[in-house]
Amino acid sequence: QTAGMPARSSSAIPSARRQFWRPQTVTDALSAIAVVAVVVFVLQFVVRKVSTDATQFVTIALNGLTLGALYFLVASGFTLIFGLMRVTNMAHGAFYLLGGYIGYEVSERTGNWYLGVLAATVAIAGLGAAVQQVLLRRIQGQDLREALITIGLAIVIADQCLSYWGGSPRDIIV
């Protein structure tokens, strides 16, 4: 405690009288009601779906979790590239696509999933470094030119992947 300041107890409200949350306005109350309604709806939906076919529900839930993790991975890459490096690289998704196909090819040919992940990581890191050194270094700081060159690169990479691997989905078996 400081000189001239009254001593404060660690708890301003006695423990018997504490409240969890109290709406201050009508908007707060309506928001709370809406949140509770959504939670009840989602819970009853989950219970109903799990009771009909639990295996399918778990499969779909894990697929959704995986997709969310992939979105996080791509979004964090965008944040790193745009926010920290100040490079307007619009080919980020195409690099991700090409890395997936390289990983697929290597894992199919060798039968080793880990080797596919390693090969894709090394290949895309090399490609990214080459694009930075050959295409983007000379125009660094010119956002429009960076965006146009990398959009063109993304289109070329995506079209070449479509041409080589086709458009049908593929599974990597671990």
XYZ file of C-alpha atoms in Angstrom:
174
model
C 0.000 0.000 0.000
C 1.119 3.513 -0.762
C 1.229 6.485 1.561
C -2.106 8.256 1.700
C -3.962 5.371 -0.018
C -6.400 3.324 1.994
C -5.745 -0.407 2.195
C -7.900 -2.466 -0.165
C -8.930 -5.977 0.476
C -8.353 -8.575 -2.213
C -12.087 -8.993 -2.699
C -14.329 -5.939 -3.009
C -17.518 -8.029 -2.809
C -17.947 -10.596 -0.060
C -17.857 -14.136 -1.460
C -21.492 -14.844 -0.557
C -22.703 -11.887 -2.638
C -20.599 -12.302 -5.828
C -22.480 -12.483 -9.098
C -21.362 -14.300 -12.223
C -22.709 -11.848 -14.774
C -25.466 -9.295 -14.845
C -26.745 -7.584 -17.991
C -26.275 -3.827 -17.906
C -28.508 -2.996 -20.901
C -31.298 -4.565 -22.900
C -28.786 -5.342 -25.652
C -26.672 -7.298 -23.152
C -29.720 -9.321 -22.089
C -30.766 -10.024 -25.691
C -27.222 -11.038 -26.581
C -27.125 -13.434 -23.640
C -30.457 -14.943 -24.658
C -29.228 -15.359 -28.240
C -26.025 -17.070 -27.101
C -27.941 -19.440 -24.820
C -30.392 -20.239 -27.649
C -27.550 -21.035 -30.058
C -25.800 -23.226 -27.476
C -29.041 -25.138 -26.765
C -29.692 -25.575 -30.490
C -26.157 -26.844 -31.165
C -26.260 -29.230 -28.196
C -29.603 -30.730 -29.200
C -28.360 -31.051 -32.780
C -25.189 -32.831 -31.631
C -27.117 -35.181 -29.345
C -29.607 -36.014 -32.108
C -26.883 -36.668 -34.697
C -24.725 -38.703 -32.329
C -27.699 -40.849 -31.358
C -28.511 -41.671 -35.012
C -24.995 -42.384 -36.333
C -22.077 -41.722 -34.000
C -19.402 -42.954 -36.410
C -20.467 -40.604 -39.187
C -20.725 -37.701 -36.756
C -17.220 -38.267 -35.392
C -15.837 -38.604 -38.928
C -17.441 -35.362 -40.051
C -16.363 -33.577 -36.856
C -12.742 -34.690 -37.325
C -12.847 -33.672 -40.990
C -14.082 -30.248 -39.921
C -11.344 -29.988 -37.317
C -8.739 -30.933 -39.925
C -10.090 -28.367 -42.375
C -10.022 -25.720 -39.661
C -6.398 -26.597 -38.912
C -5.543 -26.259 -42.604
C -7.257 -22.868 -42.741
C -5.251 -21.825 -39.680
C -2.030 -22.959 -41.323
C -2.699 -20.985 -44.509
C -3.925 -17.927 -42.578
C -0.861 -17.901 -40.350
C 1.298 -18.121 -43.473
C -0.522 -15.127 -44.939
C -0.043 -13.237 -41.684
C 3.650 -14.020 -41.662
C 4.132 -12.999 -45.291
C 1.982 -9.862 -45.284
C 2.488 -8.692 -41.717
C 6.117 -9.384 -40.948
C 7.847 -9.624 -44.301
C 5.788 -6.904 -46.015
C 5.575 -8.932 -49.231
C 2.344 -9.035 -51.189
C 2.599 -12.705 -52.203
C -0.697 -13.909 -53.644
C 0.801 -17.260 -54.709
C 0.747 -18.564 -51.142
C -2.227 -20.862 -51.801
C -0.674 -22.189 -55.002
C 2.495 -23.067 -53.093
C 0.327 -24.899 -50.576
C -1.435 -26.759 -53.421
C 1.828 -27.738 -55.075
C 3.270 -28.860 -51.746
C 0.281 -31.118 -51.218
C 0.715 -32.742 -54.607
C 4.467 -33.163 -54.149
C 3.847 -34.772 -50.767
C 1.237 -37.036 -52.344
C 3.555 -38.128 -55.151
C 6.505 -38.848 -52.885
C 4.411 -40.739 -50.340
C 2.752 -42.803 -53.091
C 6.067 -43.717 -54.732
C 7.985 -44.454 -51.533
C 5.154 -45.649 -49.291
C 6.440 -43.337 -46.555
C 4.167 -40.483 -45.474
C 6.886 -38.745 -43.452
C 9.203 -38.695 -46.429
C 6.391 -37.094 -48.468
C 5.941 -34.347 -45.880
C 9.688 -33.732 -45.757
C 10.020 -33.648 -49.555
C 7.085 -31.253 -49.920
C 8.477 -28.952 -47.233
C 11.932 -28.833 -48.791
C 10.584 -28.412 -52.336
C 8.200 -25.579 -51.476
C 10.795 -23.833 -49.304
C 13.192 -23.978 -52.253
C 10.530 -22.721 -54.646
C 9.639 -19.875 -52.277
C 13.276 -18.864 -51.946
C 13.737 -19.001 -55.728
C 10.630 -16.865 -56.337
C 11.840 -14.347 -53.761
C 15.328 -14.120 -55.264
C 14.390 -14.208 -58.958
C 11.037 -12.415 -59.142
C 10.322 -10.413 -56.006
C 13.681 -9.030 -54.899
C 13.919 -6.460 -57.716
C 10.413 -5.107 -57.145
C 10.389 -5.144 -53.343
C 8.133 -2.450 -51.930
C 6.062 -2.092 -55.125
C 2.867 -3.705 -53.858
C 0.926 -3.677 -57.119
C 3.724 -5.309 -59.112
C 4.303 -7.893 -56.388
C 0.605 -8.737 -56.341
C 0.326 -9.009 -60.129
C 3.422 -11.188 -60.516
C 2.410 -13.532 -57.705
C -1.207 -13.766 -58.928
C 0.144 -14.754 -62.341
C 2.455 -17.280 -60.697
C -0.459 -18.702 -58.718
C -2.508 -19.152 -61.892
C 0.383 -20.875 -63.660
C 1.085 -23.220 -60.728
C -2.595 -24.110 -60.283
C -3.088 -24.774 -64.005
C 0.058 -26.904 -64.200
C -1.084 -28.944 -61.179
C -4.478 -29.431 -62.814
C -2.846 -30.449 -66.064
C -0.445 -32.935 -64.463
C -2.530 -34.450 -61.635
C -6.057 -33.857 -62.936
C -9.008 -32.554 -60.974
C -10.078 -35.617 -59.010
C -9.427 -35.692 -55.253
C -6.719 -37.946 -53.854
C -6.125 -39.442 -50.417
C -2.801 -39.884 -48.729
C -2.876 -43.116 -46.754
C -0.734 -42.956 -43.636
